[in-house]
Short mmCIF file of C-alpha atoms in Angstrom, two decimals:
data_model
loop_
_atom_site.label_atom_id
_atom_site.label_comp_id
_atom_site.label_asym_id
_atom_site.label_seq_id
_atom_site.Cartn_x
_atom_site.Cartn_y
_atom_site.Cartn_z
CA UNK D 1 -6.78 -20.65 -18.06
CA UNK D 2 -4.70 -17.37 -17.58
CA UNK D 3 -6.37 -15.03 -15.82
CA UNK D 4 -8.31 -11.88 -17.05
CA UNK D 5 -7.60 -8.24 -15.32
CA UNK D 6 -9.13 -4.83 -15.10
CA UNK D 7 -7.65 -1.82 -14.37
CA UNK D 8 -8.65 0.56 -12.08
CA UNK D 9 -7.14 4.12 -11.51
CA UNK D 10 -5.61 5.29 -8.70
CA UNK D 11 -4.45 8.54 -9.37
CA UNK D 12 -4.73 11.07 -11.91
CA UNK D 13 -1.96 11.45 -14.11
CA UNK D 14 0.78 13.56 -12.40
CA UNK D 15 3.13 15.60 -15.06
CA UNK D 16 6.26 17.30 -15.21
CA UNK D 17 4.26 20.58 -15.15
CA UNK D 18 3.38 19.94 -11.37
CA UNK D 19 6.71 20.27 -10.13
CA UNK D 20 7.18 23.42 -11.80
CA UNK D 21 6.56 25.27 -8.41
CA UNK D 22 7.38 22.85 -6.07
CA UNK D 23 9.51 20.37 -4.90
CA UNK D 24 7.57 18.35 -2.56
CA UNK D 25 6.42 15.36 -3.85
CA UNK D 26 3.10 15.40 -1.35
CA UNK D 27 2.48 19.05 -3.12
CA UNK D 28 2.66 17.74 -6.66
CA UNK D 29 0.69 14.36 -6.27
CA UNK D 30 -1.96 16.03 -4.23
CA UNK D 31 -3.46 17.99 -7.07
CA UNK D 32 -4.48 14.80 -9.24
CA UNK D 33 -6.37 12.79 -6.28
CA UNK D 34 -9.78 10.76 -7.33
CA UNK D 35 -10.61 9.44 -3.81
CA UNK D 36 -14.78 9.38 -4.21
CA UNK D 37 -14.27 8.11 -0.28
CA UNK D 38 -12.53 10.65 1.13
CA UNK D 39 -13.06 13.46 -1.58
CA UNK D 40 -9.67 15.77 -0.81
CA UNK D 41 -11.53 18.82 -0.68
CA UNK D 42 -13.54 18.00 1.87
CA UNK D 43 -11.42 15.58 4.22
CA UNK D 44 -8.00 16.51 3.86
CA UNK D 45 -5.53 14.21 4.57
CA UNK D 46 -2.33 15.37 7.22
CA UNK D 47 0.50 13.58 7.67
CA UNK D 48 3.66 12.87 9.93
CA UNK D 49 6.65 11.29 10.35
CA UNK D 50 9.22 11.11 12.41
CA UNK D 51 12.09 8.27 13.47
CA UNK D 52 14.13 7.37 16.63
CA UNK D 53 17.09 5.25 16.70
CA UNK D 54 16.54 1.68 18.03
CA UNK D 55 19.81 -1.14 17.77
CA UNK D 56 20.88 -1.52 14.65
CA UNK D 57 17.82 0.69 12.87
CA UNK D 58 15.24 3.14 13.53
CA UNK D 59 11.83 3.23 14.62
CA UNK D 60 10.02 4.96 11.97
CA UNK D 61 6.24 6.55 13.02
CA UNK D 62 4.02 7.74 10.42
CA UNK D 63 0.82 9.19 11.21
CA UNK D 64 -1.85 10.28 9.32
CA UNK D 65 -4.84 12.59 10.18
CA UNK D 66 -8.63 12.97 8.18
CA UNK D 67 -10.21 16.08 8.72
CA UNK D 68 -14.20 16.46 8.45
CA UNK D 69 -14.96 12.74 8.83
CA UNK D 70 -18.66 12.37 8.67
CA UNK D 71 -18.68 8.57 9.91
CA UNK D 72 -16.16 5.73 9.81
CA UNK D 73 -14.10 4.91 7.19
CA UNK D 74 -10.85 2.49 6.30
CA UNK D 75 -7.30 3.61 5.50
CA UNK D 76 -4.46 1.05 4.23
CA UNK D 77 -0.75 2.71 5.02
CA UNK D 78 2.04 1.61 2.65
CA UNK D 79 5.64 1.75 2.69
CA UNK D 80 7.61 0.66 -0.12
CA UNK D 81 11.50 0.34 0.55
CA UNK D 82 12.90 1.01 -3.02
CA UNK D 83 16.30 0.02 -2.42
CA UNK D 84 15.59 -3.75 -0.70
CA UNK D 85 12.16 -3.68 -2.93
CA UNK D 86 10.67 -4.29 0.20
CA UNK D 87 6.95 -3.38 1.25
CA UNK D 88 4.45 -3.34 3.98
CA UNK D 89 0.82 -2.24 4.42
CA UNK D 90 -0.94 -1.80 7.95
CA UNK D 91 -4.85 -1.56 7.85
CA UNK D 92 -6.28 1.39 9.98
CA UNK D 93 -10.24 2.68 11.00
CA UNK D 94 -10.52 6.26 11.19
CA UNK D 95 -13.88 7.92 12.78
CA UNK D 96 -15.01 11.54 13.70
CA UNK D 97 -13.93 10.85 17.12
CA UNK D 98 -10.29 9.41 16.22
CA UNK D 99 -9.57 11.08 13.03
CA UNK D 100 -5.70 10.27 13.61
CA UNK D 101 -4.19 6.99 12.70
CA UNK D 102 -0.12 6.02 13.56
CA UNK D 103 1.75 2.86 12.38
CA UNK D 104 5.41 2.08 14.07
CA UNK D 105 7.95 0.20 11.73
CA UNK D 106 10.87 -0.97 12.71
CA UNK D 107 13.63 -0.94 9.99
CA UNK D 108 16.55 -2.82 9.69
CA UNK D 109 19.40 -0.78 8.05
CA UNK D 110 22.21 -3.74 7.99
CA UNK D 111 25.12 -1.25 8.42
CA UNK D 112 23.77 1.60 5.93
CA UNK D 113 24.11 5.30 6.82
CA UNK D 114 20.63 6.05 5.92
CA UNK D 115 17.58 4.68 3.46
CA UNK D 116 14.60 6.15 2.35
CA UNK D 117 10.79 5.22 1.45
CA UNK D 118 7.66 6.17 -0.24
CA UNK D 119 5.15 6.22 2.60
CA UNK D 120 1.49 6.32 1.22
CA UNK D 121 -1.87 6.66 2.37
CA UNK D 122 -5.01 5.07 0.36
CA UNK D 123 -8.61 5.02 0.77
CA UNK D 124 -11.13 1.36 1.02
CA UNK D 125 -10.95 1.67 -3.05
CA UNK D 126 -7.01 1.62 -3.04
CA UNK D 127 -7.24 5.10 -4.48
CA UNK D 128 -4.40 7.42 -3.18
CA UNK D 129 -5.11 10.08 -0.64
CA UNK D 130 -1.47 11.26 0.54
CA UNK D 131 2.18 9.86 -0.31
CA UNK D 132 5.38 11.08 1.36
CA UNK D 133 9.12 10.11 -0.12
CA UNK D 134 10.78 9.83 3.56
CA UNK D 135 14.60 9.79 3.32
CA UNK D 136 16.06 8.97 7.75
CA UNK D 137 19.26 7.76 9.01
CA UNK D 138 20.60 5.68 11.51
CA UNK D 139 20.41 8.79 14.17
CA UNK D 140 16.98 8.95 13.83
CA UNK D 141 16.69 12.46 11.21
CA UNK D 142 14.33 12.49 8.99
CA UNK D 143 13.77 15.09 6.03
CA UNK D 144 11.49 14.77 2.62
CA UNK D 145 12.78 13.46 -0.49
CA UNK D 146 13.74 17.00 -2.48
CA UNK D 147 12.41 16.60 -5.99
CA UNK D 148 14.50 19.27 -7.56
CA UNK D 149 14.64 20.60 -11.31
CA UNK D 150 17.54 18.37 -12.22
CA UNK D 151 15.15 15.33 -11.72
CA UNK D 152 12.54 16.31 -14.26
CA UNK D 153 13.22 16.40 -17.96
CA UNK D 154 13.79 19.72 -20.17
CA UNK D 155 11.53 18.51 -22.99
CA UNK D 156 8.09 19.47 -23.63
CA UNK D 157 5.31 17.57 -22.50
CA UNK D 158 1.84 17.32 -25.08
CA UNK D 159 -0.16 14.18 -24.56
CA UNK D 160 -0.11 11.88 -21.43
CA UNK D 161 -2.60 9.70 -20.81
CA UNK D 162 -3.97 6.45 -19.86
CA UNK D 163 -6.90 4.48 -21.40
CA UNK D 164 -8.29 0.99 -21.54
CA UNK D 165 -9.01 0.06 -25.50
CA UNK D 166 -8.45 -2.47 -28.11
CA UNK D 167 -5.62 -2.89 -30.30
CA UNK D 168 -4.98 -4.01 -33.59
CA UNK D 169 -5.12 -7.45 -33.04
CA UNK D 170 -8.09 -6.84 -30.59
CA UNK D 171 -7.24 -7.47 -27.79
CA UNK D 172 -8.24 -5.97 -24.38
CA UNK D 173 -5.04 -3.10 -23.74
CA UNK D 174 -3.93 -0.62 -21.22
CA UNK D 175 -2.53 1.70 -23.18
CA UNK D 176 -0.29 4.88 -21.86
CA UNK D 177 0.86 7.20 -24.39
CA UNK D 178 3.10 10.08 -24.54
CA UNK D 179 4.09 12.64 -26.60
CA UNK D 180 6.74 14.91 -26.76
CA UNK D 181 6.30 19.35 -28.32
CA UNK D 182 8.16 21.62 -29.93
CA UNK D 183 10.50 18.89 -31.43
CA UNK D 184 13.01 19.37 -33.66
CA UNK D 185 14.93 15.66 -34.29
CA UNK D 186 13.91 12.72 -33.07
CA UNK D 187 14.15 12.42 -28.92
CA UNK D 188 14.56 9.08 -27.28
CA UNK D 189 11.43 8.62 -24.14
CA UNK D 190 11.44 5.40 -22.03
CA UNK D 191 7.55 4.68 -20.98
CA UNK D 192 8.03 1.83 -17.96
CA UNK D 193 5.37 -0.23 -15.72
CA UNK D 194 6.67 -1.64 -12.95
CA UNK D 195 5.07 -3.67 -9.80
CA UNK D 196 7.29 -4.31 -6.63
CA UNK D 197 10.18 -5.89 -7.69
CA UNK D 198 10.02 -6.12 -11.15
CA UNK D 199 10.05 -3.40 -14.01
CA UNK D 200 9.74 -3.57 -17.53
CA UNK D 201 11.29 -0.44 -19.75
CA UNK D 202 10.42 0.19 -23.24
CA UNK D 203 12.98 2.83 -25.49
CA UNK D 204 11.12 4.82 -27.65
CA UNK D 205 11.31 7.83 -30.42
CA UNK D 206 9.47 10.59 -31.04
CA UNK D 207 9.98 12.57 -33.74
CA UNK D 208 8.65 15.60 -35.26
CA UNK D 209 6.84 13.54 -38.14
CA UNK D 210 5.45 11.22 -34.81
CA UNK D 211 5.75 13.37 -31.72
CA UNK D 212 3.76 10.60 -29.68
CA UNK D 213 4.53 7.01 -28.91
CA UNK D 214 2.52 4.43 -26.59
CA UNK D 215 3.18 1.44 -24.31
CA UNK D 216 -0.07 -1.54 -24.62
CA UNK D 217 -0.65 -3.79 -21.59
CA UNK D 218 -2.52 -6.59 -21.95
CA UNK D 219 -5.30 -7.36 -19.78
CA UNK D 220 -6.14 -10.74 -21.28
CA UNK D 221 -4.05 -13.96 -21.39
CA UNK D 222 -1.14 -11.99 -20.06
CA UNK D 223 1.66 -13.69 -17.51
CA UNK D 224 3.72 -10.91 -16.35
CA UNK D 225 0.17 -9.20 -14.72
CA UNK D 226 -0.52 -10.14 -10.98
CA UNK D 227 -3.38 -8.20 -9.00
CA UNK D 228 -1.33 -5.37 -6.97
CA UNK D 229 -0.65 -1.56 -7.45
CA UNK D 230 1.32 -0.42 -10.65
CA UNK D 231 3.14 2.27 -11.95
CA UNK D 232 2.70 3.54 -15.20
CA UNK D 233 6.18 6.17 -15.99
CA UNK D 234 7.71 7.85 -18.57
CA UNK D 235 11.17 9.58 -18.77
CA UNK D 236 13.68 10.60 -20.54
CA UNK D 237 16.80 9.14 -21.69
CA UNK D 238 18.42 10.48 -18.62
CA UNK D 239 15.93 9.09 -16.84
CA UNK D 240 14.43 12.33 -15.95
CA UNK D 241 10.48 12.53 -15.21
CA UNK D 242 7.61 13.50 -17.64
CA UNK D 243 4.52 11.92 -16.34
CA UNK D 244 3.37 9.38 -14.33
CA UNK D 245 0.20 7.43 -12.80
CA UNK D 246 -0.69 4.95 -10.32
CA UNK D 247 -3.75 1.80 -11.08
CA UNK D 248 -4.90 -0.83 -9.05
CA UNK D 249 -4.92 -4.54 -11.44
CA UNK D 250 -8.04 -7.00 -10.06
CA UNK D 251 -9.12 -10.37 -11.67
CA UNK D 252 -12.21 -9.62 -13.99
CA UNK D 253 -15.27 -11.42 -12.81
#
C-alpha cells in the first residue's frame, strides 16, 4: 500500500518583494518565520560562521545563539551542499544557561577553489528559525551568499500561495499557485518542488486572459513523495526568483 502524506509548513511564503531592500538572504527569510517554539519576536535567533583551513578542506563552525530562553528547548542544524547534493543535520539542546549552540564540519573540497552552503537552523517542529547561504574557500574566507537584483525576476508578482485541497479528480493535493500582474502577452513561469537530490520543474504560461497557473502534489498514492523537507519555487524563464516556501512531508496516521 503506498503511503499517505501530510504536509506541514515550514515557512511562510517568501516573495520577490522581500528582497526589494535587501540582499541578505537571512534578512529576507526572517520576516515570514512560524516557529510557535521559539516565536522570533521573542527569542531571536543569532548566528555565526566562520572557517579555517584544515588538509585538503576547511573546518567550517557555525554557531547559533537563542535569546530570552524561558526553559530548554531542541534545535536541529542543517547544511545542505548544493553542488555535491550533499546534507547533514546535528541535533543540539539549548537552555537559559547555554543559549549558544556550535557544530564543526569538516568539508572535503576535492581540489575546488571554494563551495558554498545553505546553513539552517530549525526548531523541535522542523519549522525554520534562521538560514544562512555560506559561500568559503580553501583559505578559510568566508562571506554571505549576495542575493542581488539580477537574481530576482522583473515581472510582477499577484498571487503566491500554498494550500492543501482537492482536485478535480478528488484527490488529496498540495497545490502552489502563482500568478503573474500587469501582463501584457503571455509570460513563461517554471513552479518546481524539489527534495535533496532530485527536482521536478514544470513550464508554465500565464497570460493576460489567465494571469495565474498552479503546480498539484499529491499526497495520496504518490511515489516520488518521501518524508523530508521540500521546496516549493517558482521562477522565471531565466530562472530568476518570484516566490518560494519551505514544508515538512510526514506519513499520515
Amino acid at each position: 500500500m503506498a503511503a499517505r502524506f501530510v504536509a506541514v509548513p515550514s515557512l511562510a511564503m517568501v516573495r520577490k518583494e522581500d528582497f526589494d531592500s535587501t540582499s541578505l538572504i537571512p534578512e529576507a527569510y526572517r520576516r515570514h518565520l512560524t516557529s510557535r517554539c521559539l516565536p522570533p519576536e521573542h527569542s531571536p535567533v543569532h548566528c555565526s560562521v566562520s572557517a579555517e583551513a584544515v588538509g585538503s578542506g576547511v573546518r567550517l563552525r557555525f554557531s547559533s545563539k537563542v535569546d530570552g530562553l524561558e526553559g530548554p528547548a531542541m534545535l536541529t542544524h542543517k547544511f545542505f551542499f548544493v553542488d555535491v547534493e550533499e546534507t547533514r543535520e546535528r541535533f543540539h539542546v539549548v537552555t537559559p544557561e547555554s543559549p549558544e549552540v556550535t557544530t564543526d564540519l569538516l568539508v572535503l573540497l576535492d581540489g575546488r577553489d571554494r563551495d558554498y552552503c545553505h546553513a539552517s537552523v530549525y526548531d523541535a517542529e522542523n519549522r525554520l528559525l534562521a538560514v544562512h547561504a555560506i559561500v568559503f574557500d580553501r583559505a578559510g574566507r568566508t562571506v554571505p551568499y549576495p542575493f542581488t537584483q539580477r537574481y530576482v525576476s522583473p515581472l510582477g508578482l499577484g498571487r503566491a500561495d500554498l494550500e492543501e485541497t482537492v482536485d478535480d479528480t478528488g484527490r488529496r493535493v498540495l497545490r502552489f499557485t502563482v500568478g503573474l500582474t500587469d501582463l501584457t502577452e503571455p509570460t513563461t513561469v517554471v513552479l518546481a518542488r524539489q527534495g535533496i537530490g532530485w527536482i521536478e520543474r514544470v513550464e508554465l504560461t500565464c497570460s493576460p486572459e489567465r494571469p495565474e497557473v498552479r503546480l498539484d502534489l499529491p499526497l495520496d498514492d504518490n511515489p516520488l513523495l518521501a518524508c523530508g523537507d521540500w521546496v516549493l519555487i517558482a521562477v522565471d524563464e531565466q530562472d530568476r526568483f518570484l516566490a518560494q516556501t519551505l514544508v515538512t512531508l510526514q506519513t499520515a496516521s
